[in-house]
Coordinates of C-alpha atoms in Angstrom, one line a residue:
M57 CA -22.1 23.2 -16.3
S58 CA -19.2 23.3 -18.6
D59 CA -17.1 25.2 -16.1
V60 CA -17.8 22.6 -13.4
N61 CA -16.8 19.8 -15.7
S62 CA -13.6 21.5 -16.7
E63 CA -12.8 22.2 -13.1
T64 CA -13.4 18.6 -12.2
Q65 CA -11.3 17.4 -15.1
G66 CA -8.6 19.8 -14.1
S67 CA -8.5 18.5 -10.5
K68 CA -7.9 15.0 -12.0
A69 CA -5.1 16.0 -14.3
F70 CA -1.7 14.5 -13.8
N71 CA 0.4 16.6 -11.5
A72 CA 4.1 15.7 -11.9
E73 CA 5.1 17.4 -8.6
A74 CA 2.4 15.7 -6.6
F75 CA 3.3 12.4 -8.3
A76 CA 7.0 12.8 -7.4
M77 CA 6.0 13.6 -3.8
N78 CA 3.8 10.6 -3.5
I79 CA 6.4 8.2 -4.9
A80 CA 8.8 9.6 -2.3
K81 CA 6.2 9.0 0.4
A82 CA 5.5 5.5 -0.9
M83 CA 9.3 4.7 -0.8
E84 CA 9.6 6.1 2.7
T85 CA 6.6 4.0 3.9
S86 CA 8.1 0.9 2.2
G87 CA 11.1 1.6 4.3
Q88 CA 8.8 1.4 7.4
A89 CA 7.5 -1.9 6.1
L90 CA 11.1 -3.2 5.9
A91 CA 11.7 -1.9 9.4
A92 CA 8.6 -3.8 10.6
Y93 CA 9.9 -6.9 9.0
L94 CA 13.4 -6.5 10.6
K95 CA 12.3 -5.5 14.1
P96 CA 11.6 -9.0 15.4
R97 CA 15.0 -10.1 14.0
E98 CA 17.0 -7.5 15.8
G99 CA 18.7 -7.8 19.2
G100 CA 20.9 -10.8 18.5
E101 CA 18.0 -13.2 17.6
P102 CA 18.9 -16.0 15.2
K103 CA 18.8 -14.9 11.5
D104 CA 16.0 -16.3 9.4
K105 CA 16.6 -19.7 7.9
P106 CA 15.2 -20.3 4.4
P107 CA 11.7 -21.7 4.8
S108 CA 11.6 -25.5 4.5
E109 CA 9.1 -25.0 1.7
I110 CA 11.7 -23.5 -0.6
G111 CA 13.9 -26.6 -0.3
E112 CA 10.8 -28.8 -1.1
V113 CA 10.0 -26.7 -4.2
I114 CA 13.6 -27.0 -5.5
K115 CA 13.8 -30.7 -4.8
T116 CA 10.5 -31.3 -6.6
F117 CA 11.4 -29.2 -9.7
T118 CA 14.8 -30.9 -9.9
K119 CA 13.1 -34.3 -10.3
V120 CA 10.9 -32.9 -13.1
A121 CA 13.9 -31.3 -14.8
E122 CA 15.8 -34.6 -14.6
Y123 CA 13.0 -36.3 -16.5
W124 CA 13.2 -33.9 -19.4
M125 CA 16.9 -33.4 -19.5
T126 CA 17.8 -37.1 -19.5
D127 CA 16.3 -37.6 -22.9
K128 CA 17.5 -35.2 -25.6
G129 CA 14.5 -35.8 -27.8
R130 CA 12.1 -34.9 -25.1
A131 CA 13.9 -31.7 -24.2
E132 CA 14.1 -30.6 -27.9
D133 CA 10.4 -31.3 -28.4
I134 CA 9.2 -29.2 -25.5
Q135 CA 11.5 -26.4 -26.5
T136 CA 10.3 -26.5 -30.1
R137 CA 6.7 -26.3 -29.0
M138 CA 7.3 -23.4 -26.7
G139 CA 9.3 -21.6 -29.5
K140 CA 6.4 -22.1 -31.9
A141 CA 3.9 -20.6 -29.4
Y142 CA 6.1 -17.5 -29.0
L143 CA 6.5 -17.1 -32.7
D144 CA 2.7 -17.3 -33.1
L145 CA 2.3 -14.6 -30.5
W146 CA 4.9 -12.4 -32.2
G147 CA 3.1 -12.9 -35.5
Q148 CA -0.3 -12.0 -34.0
A149 CA 1.3 -8.9 -32.3
A150 CA 2.8 -7.8 -35.6
R151 CA -0.5 -8.2 -37.4
R152 CA -2.2 -6.0 -34.8
M153 CA 0.5 -3.4 -35.2
A154 CA -0.1 -3.5 -38.9
G155 CA -3.7 -2.6 -38.4
E156 CA -5.4 -6.0 -38.4
A157 CA -7.9 -5.3 -35.6
D158 CA -9.4 -8.8 -35.8
A159 CA -6.1 -10.7 -35.6
K160 CA -6.9 -13.8 -33.6
P161 CA -5.0 -14.0 -30.3
A162 CA -2.6 -16.9 -29.8
I163 CA -4.2 -17.7 -26.4
E164 CA -7.0 -16.2 -24.3
P165 CA -7.7 -16.3 -20.5
S166 CA -10.5 -18.3 -19.0
P167 CA -13.8 -16.4 -19.0
R168 CA -13.8 -17.1 -15.2
D169 CA -10.4 -15.5 -14.6
K170 CA -11.2 -12.3 -12.8
R171 CA -7.7 -10.9 -13.0
F172 CA -8.0 -9.9 -16.6
K173 CA -11.5 -8.5 -16.8
D174 CA -10.4 -4.9 -17.5
P175 CA -11.1 -4.0 -21.2
E176 CA -7.6 -2.7 -21.7
W177 CA -6.1 -6.2 -21.5
K178 CA -7.6 -6.7 -25.0
S179 CA -7.8 -3.2 -26.4
N180 CA -4.3 -2.1 -25.6
Q181 CA -1.6 -3.8 -27.7
F182 CA 1.0 -3.7 -25.0
F183 CA -1.1 -5.2 -22.3
D184 CA -2.6 -7.8 -24.7
F185 CA 0.9 -8.9 -25.6
V186 CA 2.0 -9.1 -22.0
L187 CA -1.1 -11.1 -21.1
Q188 CA -0.7 -13.6 -23.9
L189 CA 3.0 -14.0 -23.2
Y190 CA 2.2 -14.8 -19.6
L191 CA -0.6 -17.2 -20.5
L192 CA 1.6 -19.1 -23.0
T193 CA 4.5 -19.4 -20.5
T194 CA 2.0 -20.6 -17.8
Q195 CA 0.6 -23.2 -20.2
W196 CA 4.0 -24.4 -21.1
A197 CA 5.1 -24.7 -17.5
Q198 CA 2.0 -26.6 -16.6
E199 CA 2.4 -29.0 -19.6
L200 CA 6.0 -29.5 -18.6
V201 CA 4.9 -30.9 -15.3
K202 CA 1.8 -32.7 -16.4
N203 CA 3.6 -34.6 -19.1
A204 CA 6.5 -35.7 -16.9
E205 CA 5.3 -39.2 -17.0
G206 CA 8.4 -40.7 -15.6
V207 CA 8.0 -38.8 -12.3
D208 CA 6.0 -40.4 -9.5
P209 CA 2.4 -39.2 -9.1
H210 CA 2.9 -37.5 -5.7
T211 CA 6.0 -35.5 -6.9
R212 CA 4.1 -34.6 -10.1
K213 CA 1.1 -33.4 -8.0
K214 CA 3.4 -31.3 -5.9
A215 CA 5.1 -29.8 -9.0
E216 CA 1.7 -29.0 -10.5
F217 CA 0.7 -27.2 -7.3
Y218 CA 4.0 -25.3 -7.0
V219 CA 3.8 -24.2 -10.7
Q220 CA 0.3 -22.9 -10.1
Q221 CA 1.5 -20.9 -7.0
I222 CA 4.5 -19.4 -8.9
T223 CA 2.6 -18.5 -12.0
N224 CA -0.2 -17.0 -9.9
A225 CA 2.5 -14.9 -8.1
I226 CA 4.2 -13.6 -11.3
A227 CA 1.0 -12.7 -13.1
P228 CA 1.2 -9.3 -14.8
S229 CA -1.9 -8.2 -12.9
N230 CA 0.2 -8.2 -9.7
F231 CA 2.5 -5.4 -10.8
V232 CA 1.9 -1.7 -11.2
L233 CA 3.4 -1.2 -14.6
T234 CA 1.7 -4.3 -16.2
N235 CA -1.7 -3.9 -14.7
P236 CA -3.7 -1.3 -16.7
E237 CA -6.3 -0.8 -13.9
V238 CA -3.6 -0.1 -11.3
L239 CA -1.6 2.0 -13.7
R240 CA -4.6 4.2 -14.5
E241 CA -5.3 4.6 -10.8
T242 CA -1.7 5.5 -10.1
L243 CA -1.7 8.3 -12.7
A244 CA -5.2 9.5 -11.8
S245 CA -4.3 9.8 -8.1
N246 CA -0.8 11.0 -8.8
G247 CA 0.5 8.0 -6.9
D248 CA -1.6 8.5 -3.8
N249 CA -2.8 4.8 -4.1
L250 CA 0.8 3.6 -3.6
V251 CA 1.2 5.8 -0.5
R252 CA -2.0 4.3 1.0
G253 CA -1.0 0.8 -0.1
M254 CA 2.5 1.0 1.4
K255 CA 1.0 2.2 4.7
M256 CA -1.3 -0.8 4.8
L257 CA 1.7 -3.1 3.9
S258 CA 3.7 -1.7 6.8
E259 CA 0.7 -2.1 9.2
D260 CA 0.1 -5.7 8.0
I261 CA 3.7 -6.7 8.5
E262 CA 3.7 -5.1 12.0
A263 CA 0.4 -6.9 12.8
G264 CA 2.1 -10.2 11.7
R265 CA 5.1 -9.5 14.0
G266 CA 7.5 -9.5 11.1
T267 CA 5.6 -11.6 8.6
L268 CA 2.9 -10.3 6.2
R269 CA -0.6 -10.9 7.5
I270 CA -2.7 -9.8 4.6
R271 CA -5.9 -8.2 5.7
Q272 CA -8.9 -9.7 4.0
S273 CA -11.5 -7.6 5.9
D274 CA -11.9 -4.3 7.7
P275 CA -12.2 -5.3 11.4
A276 CA -14.4 -2.3 12.1
N277 CA -17.7 -3.3 13.7
L278 CA -16.6 -7.0 13.7
V279 CA -16.0 -7.8 17.4
V280 CA -16.6 -11.3 18.8
G281 CA -19.3 -11.1 21.4
V282 CA -20.4 -7.7 20.1
N283 CA -21.2 -8.0 16.4
M284 CA -20.5 -11.7 15.9
A285 CA -21.1 -14.7 18.2
T286 CA -23.9 -12.9 19.9
T287 CA -26.4 -15.8 20.4
P288 CA -27.3 -15.7 24.1
G289 CA -25.9 -18.5 26.2
K290 CA -23.4 -19.3 29.0
V291 CA -20.2 -21.2 29.4
I292 CA -21.2 -24.0 31.8
Y293 CA -17.9 -25.9 31.9
Q294 CA -14.2 -25.6 31.0
N295 CA -11.0 -27.5 31.1
E296 CA -7.5 -27.0 29.6
L297 CA -8.7 -27.6 26.0
M298 CA -12.2 -26.3 25.7
Q299 CA -15.1 -24.3 27.1
L300 CA -18.6 -25.8 26.7
I301 CA -21.3 -23.3 25.9
Q302 CA -25.0 -24.0 26.4
Y303 CA -27.4 -21.6 24.6
T304 CA -30.5 -20.0 26.0
P305 CA -33.7 -21.5 24.6
T306 CA -36.1 -19.3 22.6
T307 CA -39.0 -21.8 22.4
E308 CA -41.3 -23.1 25.1
T309 CA -40.5 -26.7 24.2
V310 CA -37.5 -28.4 22.7
L311 CA -36.5 -31.7 21.2
R312 CA -35.7 -34.1 24.0
T313 CA -32.4 -35.0 22.6
P314 CA -29.9 -32.2 22.8
L315 CA -27.3 -31.3 20.1
L316 CA -23.5 -31.2 20.7
I317 CA -21.5 -29.4 18.0
V318 CA -17.8 -30.2 17.7
P319 CA -16.1 -27.5 15.6
P320 CA -12.6 -27.7 14.1
W321 CA -9.8 -26.7 16.5
I322 CA -7.8 -25.2 13.6
N323 CA -10.4 -22.4 13.5
K324 CA -12.8 -20.8 16.0
F325 CA -16.3 -22.0 16.6
Y326 CA -18.1 -18.8 15.7
I327 CA -18.1 -19.6 12.0
L328 CA -21.4 -21.2 13.0
D329 CA -22.5 -18.1 14.9
L330 CA -21.5 -15.1 12.8
K331 CA -24.0 -12.2 12.6
P332 CA -27.5 -13.3 13.8
E333 CA -29.0 -13.6 10.3
K334 CA -26.2 -16.0 9.3
S335 CA -26.0 -17.9 12.6
Y336 CA -26.5 -21.7 12.3
I337 CA -26.4 -21.9 16.1
K338 CA -29.2 -19.2 16.5
W339 CA -31.3 -20.9 13.9
C340 CA -31.0 -24.3 15.7
V341 CA -32.0 -22.7 19.0
D342 CA -35.0 -21.0 17.3
Q343 CA -35.9 -24.4 15.9
G344 CA -36.4 -25.8 19.4
I345 CA -33.1 -27.6 19.8
T346 CA -31.0 -27.5 23.0
V347 CA -27.6 -26.5 21.6
F348 CA -24.2 -27.1 23.2
V349 CA -21.0 -26.1 21.4
I350 CA -17.3 -26.8 22.2
S351 CA -15.1 -23.7 22.0
W352 CA -11.5 -24.9 21.7
V353 CA -8.7 -23.2 23.5
N354 CA -6.0 -21.3 21.4
P355 CA -3.1 -23.4 22.8
D356 CA 0.3 -22.2 23.7
K357 CA 3.6 -24.1 24.3
E358 CA 2.4 -25.5 27.6
L359 CA -0.3 -27.4 25.8
G360 CA 2.1 -28.6 23.1
K361 CA 2.0 -32.2 24.3
K362 CA -1.8 -32.5 24.2
T363 CA -2.6 -35.5 21.9
F364 CA -5.5 -36.5 19.7
D365 CA -6.5 -38.8 22.6
D366 CA -6.7 -35.7 24.9
Y367 CA -8.8 -33.8 22.4
M368 CA -11.3 -36.7 22.3
K369 CA -11.4 -37.2 26.1
E370 CA -11.4 -33.5 27.1
G371 CA -13.5 -32.5 24.1
P372 CA -16.6 -34.5 23.0
L373 CA -16.4 -37.2 25.7
A374 CA -16.2 -34.6 28.5
A375 CA -18.9 -32.5 26.9
M376 CA -21.3 -35.6 26.7
D377 CA -20.7 -36.2 30.4
I378 CA -21.5 -32.5 31.3
I379 CA -24.6 -32.5 29.0
E380 CA -25.9 -35.6 30.8
K381 CA -25.5 -33.9 34.2
V382 CA -27.3 -30.8 33.0
T383 CA -30.1 -32.3 31.0
G384 CA -30.4 -35.8 32.3
E385 CA -30.0 -37.1 28.8
M386 CA -27.4 -39.9 28.3
K387 CA -27.6 -39.6 24.5
V388 CA -27.1 -36.6 22.2
H389 CA -27.3 -35.6 18.6
T390 CA -23.8 -34.7 17.4
A391 CA -22.4 -32.5 14.6
G392 CA -18.8 -32.1 13.6
Y393 CA -17.3 -29.6 11.2
C394 CA -14.2 -30.2 9.1
V395 CA -11.5 -31.7 11.3
G396 CA -14.0 -31.5 14.2
G397 CA -15.9 -34.1 12.2
T398 CA -12.9 -36.3 11.8
L399 CA -12.5 -36.2 15.6
L400 CA -16.2 -36.9 16.1
A401 CA -16.0 -39.9 13.8
S402 CA -13.0 -41.2 15.7
T403 CA -14.9 -40.7 19.0
L404 CA -17.9 -42.6 17.6
A405 CA -15.7 -45.5 16.6
W406 CA -14.1 -45.4 20.1
L407 CA -17.5 -45.4 21.8
A408 CA -18.7 -48.3 19.5
E409 CA -15.6 -50.3 20.5
K410 CA -16.4 -49.6 24.2
R411 CA -20.1 -50.4 23.6
R412 CA -21.2 -47.1 25.1
Q413 CA -24.5 -45.8 24.0
R414 CA -24.0 -42.0 24.1
V415 CA -25.0 -40.8 20.6
T416 CA -28.4 -40.8 18.8
S417 CA -27.1 -39.4 15.5
A418 CA -24.0 -37.8 13.8
T419 CA -24.0 -35.0 11.3
F420 CA -20.8 -34.1 9.5
F421 CA -20.2 -30.7 7.8
A422 CA -17.5 -30.9 5.1
A423 CA -15.6 -33.5 7.1
Q424 CA -13.3 -36.3 5.9
V425 CA -12.9 -39.8 7.4
D426 CA -11.0 -41.2 4.4
F427 CA -8.2 -39.2 2.8
T428 CA -7.7 -41.0 -0.5
H429 CA -9.2 -38.2 -2.5
A430 CA -8.2 -35.4 -0.1
G431 CA -7.2 -33.0 -2.9
D432 CA -4.5 -30.4 -3.0
L433 CA -3.8 -30.5 0.7
L434 CA -2.1 -33.9 0.0
V435 CA 0.7 -31.8 -1.6
F436 CA 1.9 -30.8 1.9
V437 CA 1.9 -34.4 3.2
D438 CA 4.8 -36.9 2.8
E439 CA 7.3 -38.3 5.3
D440 CA 10.0 -35.7 4.6
Q441 CA 7.6 -32.7 5.0
I442 CA 6.0 -34.0 8.1
S443 CA 9.3 -34.8 9.7
T444 CA 10.6 -31.3 8.9
L445 CA 7.4 -29.8 10.4
E446 CA 7.7 -31.9 13.5
K447 CA 11.3 -30.7 14.1
E448 CA 10.1 -27.1 13.7
M449 CA 7.3 -27.7 16.2
E450 CA 9.7 -29.2 18.7
T451 CA 10.9 -25.7 19.5
T452 CA 7.6 -23.8 19.8
G453 CA 5.4 -26.7 20.9
V454 CA 2.7 -25.6 18.5
L455 CA 2.1 -24.9 14.9
E456 CA 1.3 -21.2 14.4
G457 CA -2.2 -20.7 13.0
S458 CA -0.9 -18.3 10.3
K459 CA 1.0 -21.2 8.7
M460 CA -2.2 -23.4 8.4
A461 CA -4.2 -20.3 7.3
M462 CA -1.7 -19.7 4.5
A463 CA -1.8 -23.3 3.4
F464 CA -5.6 -23.0 3.1
N465 CA -5.4 -19.6 1.3
M466 CA -2.9 -21.1 -1.2
L467 CA -5.6 -23.6 -2.4
R468 CA -7.3 -20.5 -3.9
S469 CA -4.4 -18.1 -4.0
N470 CA -5.7 -15.8 -6.8
D471 CA -8.9 -15.2 -4.7
L472 CA -7.5 -15.2 -1.2
I473 CA -4.0 -13.8 -1.6
W474 CA -3.2 -12.0 -4.8
S475 CA -6.5 -10.2 -5.2
Y476 CA -5.9 -8.6 -1.8
V477 CA -2.3 -7.8 -2.7
V478 CA -3.5 -5.9 -5.7
N479 CA -6.5 -4.1 -4.1
N480 CA -4.8 -3.4 -0.7
Y481 CA -1.2 -2.6 -1.6
L482 CA -1.3 -1.5 -5.3
K483 CA -4.7 0.2 -5.5
G484 CA -4.6 1.3 -1.9
Q485 CA -8.2 0.2 -1.3
P486 CA -8.8 -1.3 2.2
P487 CA -11.1 -4.3 2.1
P488 CA -14.7 -3.8 3.4
P489 CA -15.9 -5.3 6.7
F490 CA -16.9 -9.0 6.0
D491 CA -17.6 -11.3 9.0
L492 CA -16.7 -14.5 7.2
L493 CA -13.2 -13.3 6.1
H494 CA -12.6 -11.7 9.5
W495 CA -13.2 -15.2 11.0
N496 CA -10.9 -16.7 8.3
S497 CA -8.0 -14.5 9.5
D498 CA -8.7 -15.3 13.2
A499 CA -6.5 -18.3 13.2
T500 CA -5.6 -20.6 16.1
R501 CA -2.4 -22.5 17.0
M502 CA -2.3 -26.3 17.1
P503 CA -0.5 -28.5 19.7
A504 CA 2.5 -30.2 18.2
A505 CA 1.5 -33.7 19.4
N506 CA -2.1 -33.5 18.2
H507 CA -1.2 -32.0 14.8
S508 CA 1.5 -34.6 14.2
F509 CA -0.9 -37.5 15.0
Y510 CA -3.6 -36.0 12.7
L511 CA -1.3 -35.5 9.7
R512 CA 0.3 -39.0 10.1
N513 CA -2.8 -41.0 10.9
C514 CA -5.2 -39.3 8.6
Y515 CA -3.5 -37.7 5.6
L516 CA -0.3 -39.8 5.4
E517 CA -1.4 -43.3 6.4
N518 CA -5.2 -43.0 6.1
R519 CA -5.7 -45.2 9.2
L520 CA -9.3 -44.4 10.2
T521 CA -11.0 -46.2 7.3
S522 CA -8.4 -49.0 7.1
G523 CA -9.2 -50.0 10.7
S524 CA -5.7 -49.4 11.9
M525 CA -6.0 -46.2 13.9
V526 CA -5.4 -46.6 17.6
L527 CA -6.9 -44.0 19.9
D528 CA -6.6 -44.3 23.7
N529 CA -5.1 -47.8 23.3
T530 CA -8.2 -48.8 21.3
L531 CA -8.3 -50.0 17.7
L532 CA -11.0 -48.1 15.8
D533 CA -13.4 -49.6 13.3
L534 CA -15.8 -47.2 11.6
S535 CA -18.0 -50.1 10.4
K536 CA -19.1 -50.5 14.0
V537 CA -20.6 -47.0 14.1
K538 CA -24.3 -47.8 13.6
V539 CA -25.9 -44.5 14.4
P540 CA -27.6 -42.6 11.6
V541 CA -25.3 -40.2 9.7
Y542 CA -26.2 -37.0 7.8
N543 CA -23.0 -36.5 5.7
L544 CA -22.9 -33.0 4.1
A545 CA -20.3 -32.2 1.4
T546 CA -20.0 -28.9 -0.5
K547 CA -19.7 -28.9 -4.3
E548 CA -16.7 -26.5 -4.6
D549 CA -14.8 -27.5 -1.5
H550 CA -11.0 -27.2 -1.8
I551 CA -10.3 -28.5 1.8
A552 CA -12.7 -31.5 2.1
P553 CA -13.4 -32.3 -1.6
A554 CA -16.9 -33.6 -2.2
E555 CA -15.5 -36.7 -3.9
S556 CA -13.6 -37.5 -0.7
V557 CA -16.6 -37.0 1.6
L558 CA -18.8 -39.2 -0.6
Y559 CA -16.2 -41.9 -0.7
G560 CA -15.9 -41.8 3.1
S561 CA -19.6 -42.3 3.5
Q562 CA -19.4 -46.0 2.7
F563 CA -17.2 -46.8 5.7
F564 CA -19.9 -46.2 8.4
G565 CA -21.9 -49.3 9.5
G566 CA -25.3 -47.6 9.8
P567 CA -27.6 -45.6 7.5
V568 CA -25.9 -42.7 5.8
K569 CA -27.7 -39.8 4.1
F570 CA -25.2 -38.0 1.8
V571 CA -26.1 -34.5 0.9
L572 CA -24.2 -32.2 -1.5
S573 CA -24.6 -28.5 -1.0
G574 CA -23.8 -25.8 -3.5
S575 CA -20.8 -23.4 -3.0
G576 CA -17.7 -24.2 -0.9
H577 CA -16.3 -25.2 2.4
I578 CA -17.8 -22.3 4.3
A579 CA -20.6 -20.7 2.3
G580 CA -22.0 -24.2 1.4
V581 CA -22.4 -24.9 5.2
V582 CA -23.3 -21.5 6.5
N583 CA -26.3 -21.0 4.2
P584 CA -29.3 -19.8 6.1
P585 CA -32.7 -20.5 4.6
A586 CA -33.7 -16.8 4.6
G587 CA -31.0 -16.0 2.2
G588 CA -32.5 -18.1 -0.6
K589 CA -29.0 -18.9 -1.9
Y590 CA -27.5 -22.0 -3.6
Q591 CA -29.1 -25.4 -3.6
Y592 CA -28.5 -29.0 -2.4
W593 CA -28.7 -32.4 -4.0
T594 CA -29.8 -35.8 -2.6
N595 CA -29.4 -39.4 -3.8
D596 CA -29.6 -42.5 -1.7
K597 CA -26.9 -44.4 -3.6
I598 CA -23.5 -43.8 -1.9
R599 CA -21.6 -47.1 -2.4
D600 CA -19.3 -47.8 -5.4
V601 CA -20.2 -44.6 -7.2
T602 CA -18.2 -41.6 -8.2
L603 CA -19.4 -38.1 -7.5
A604 CA -20.0 -37.5 -11.2
D605 CA -22.2 -40.6 -11.4
W606 CA -23.9 -39.8 -8.1
M607 CA -24.9 -36.3 -9.5
K608 CA -26.5 -37.8 -12.7
N609 CA -29.3 -39.4 -10.6
A610 CA -29.4 -36.8 -7.8
T611 CA -32.4 -34.7 -7.0
E612 CA -31.8 -30.9 -6.9
H613 CA -33.5 -28.9 -4.1
K614 CA -33.5 -25.1 -4.2
G615 CA -32.1 -23.1 -1.2
S616 CA -30.6 -24.2 2.1
W617 CA -30.1 -27.7 3.3
W618 CA -30.7 -26.7 6.9
P619 CA -34.5 -27.4 6.9
D620 CA -33.9 -30.8 5.3
W621 CA -31.4 -31.6 8.2
R622 CA -33.9 -30.4 10.8
Q623 CA -36.6 -32.7 9.4
W624 CA -34.1 -35.6 9.3
L625 CA -33.2 -34.9 13.0
E626 CA -36.8 -34.9 14.1
S627 CA -37.5 -38.1 12.2
L628 CA -35.0 -39.9 14.5
N629 CA -36.7 -38.7 17.8
A630 CA -39.6 -36.2 17.7
E631 CA -40.3 -36.2 21.5
R632 CA -40.4 -32.8 23.0
V633 CA -39.8 -31.6 26.6
P634 CA -40.1 -28.2 28.3
A635 CA -37.3 -25.8 27.4
R636 CA -34.3 -26.3 29.7
A637 CA -32.6 -23.7 31.9
V638 CA -28.9 -23.0 31.1
G639 CA -26.6 -24.9 33.5
S640 CA -27.6 -26.4 36.8
E641 CA -27.0 -26.1 40.5
E642 CA -24.1 -28.5 40.2
L643 CA -22.8 -26.7 37.1
P644 CA -23.7 -23.0 37.3
P645 CA -22.7 -20.7 34.4
L646 CA -19.1 -19.5 34.5
E647 CA -19.4 -16.6 32.0
D648 CA -21.5 -15.3 29.1
A649 CA -21.2 -16.8 25.7
P650 CA -19.1 -16.7 23.6
G651 CA -16.7 -17.2 26.5
S652 CA -13.0 -16.2 26.9
Y653 CA -11.2 -18.9 25.0
V654 CA -12.5 -17.7 21.7
R655 CA -11.3 -14.2 22.3
V656 CA -7.6 -15.2 22.4
R657 CA -5.9 -14.3 19.2
A658 CA -2.9 -15.9 17.8

């Protein structure tokens, strides 16, 4: 046994020659990554212009700096406090070097910060010092912005966000020599991790056609229509903007009123039809519901002029007409996810103004109708930034999906960006297959006209709840929407904050059931009952109440909210009819679900 152990240990011993060879290989592969970056820029193409975001960051920080520098006393005070913090750190480090093992640290990371879980961040004096230096500097930078009281709130919010992004990027955990875990791996593998990492970096830049597309999941065994989005059904209609899918029933009878799902066009619909055990669509079908789903097109430049009006007419309104022809039902249950919910709410207001009775109920999944409390995404929204974005979209006709995906990832950059940088490119460990993250990276483009309308009317001017949004020459008023609403928010949502969804509930004119689910924007919605995960809360009071106050009197229910929603749906209309065939003589199936639109990658 001792011989085996010694042999194993010997095979893991540091090999200077192998290390040198691997470093050379890593440098060679990093050259390939640079070549992949430069390739799209060769052949006389225009040189890269600095991203507009850089100018926005500089402009924002300049305003903060002006606040501090225009008052000598303020500047001296902040410098003094920073100097004292550094002196305290130096003193603590000196005491540790002198043998005081229990010397109290000047600052400690949050217990929830996964970046610094490795024991060596505390046990090793060098890494402990680097960590505390980083945390103190981060704290100082955050206070510098937070306490800039003379700066307008929007600029200060932007500055806080930018500081968070910069400090996340320069964390010592993101570099080989200052991350104990990565350094150990590098020495143990004689640098082979860096060779693997640089190879993945090169592949990811090539996959992004000259920009880094960080892989968050191994695509193996994750193919739309093969391993995901496999619920049986047919495409029964299509136009320029969408395909309408009807799913094959699995029960002998179904609820009389069919369900139309309006997903977001900034992502693909199969988030609601991942693997069968996670599929909300399959669950609905198995619950005896006739399910129709819109699958939005991945638009190109030719569709750049498609407007929000077009998305309403060629999306939910066209779908309702087709559903009536197929089922004979004039009215449908509706469900809208994220921005699909915003479009659905706008459509309901348009129908109400036209006095058209087409909808029995509306369900919203993590969707906003009011944007007063829209969270960190408001950082990207002001007149200057939208105007700059509109000029950029003039050339291409669309906003590339990768840009929107990056904005969402930045809301949780440590989890969705830097953890993958460390694991993929420093440790050389490819991510495992994960359907949800594979979907997350399957971004779609957005037509310039539609995206501009959405940003201006919703985020910038908040017109939907103020009664000043005009859609198809019609002034919208949410208070005229009288259909029952099931309004689902998720507790840890960074995209549609629960506070925002709750606040928006009061603007509907009919009965609203507000439900808060555990977890975030995706996992809080895609939470099948069989998993037994998370919980949800209910409370009938939704007007003139903050989320914190709402929670105080809310009732907690274990597990998924799906059965509660199903019960609510049936309470509105429990009548059942024989299960319906897919399509009709007038509208025969065009192709199998999930259709061809969803397969087009950006």
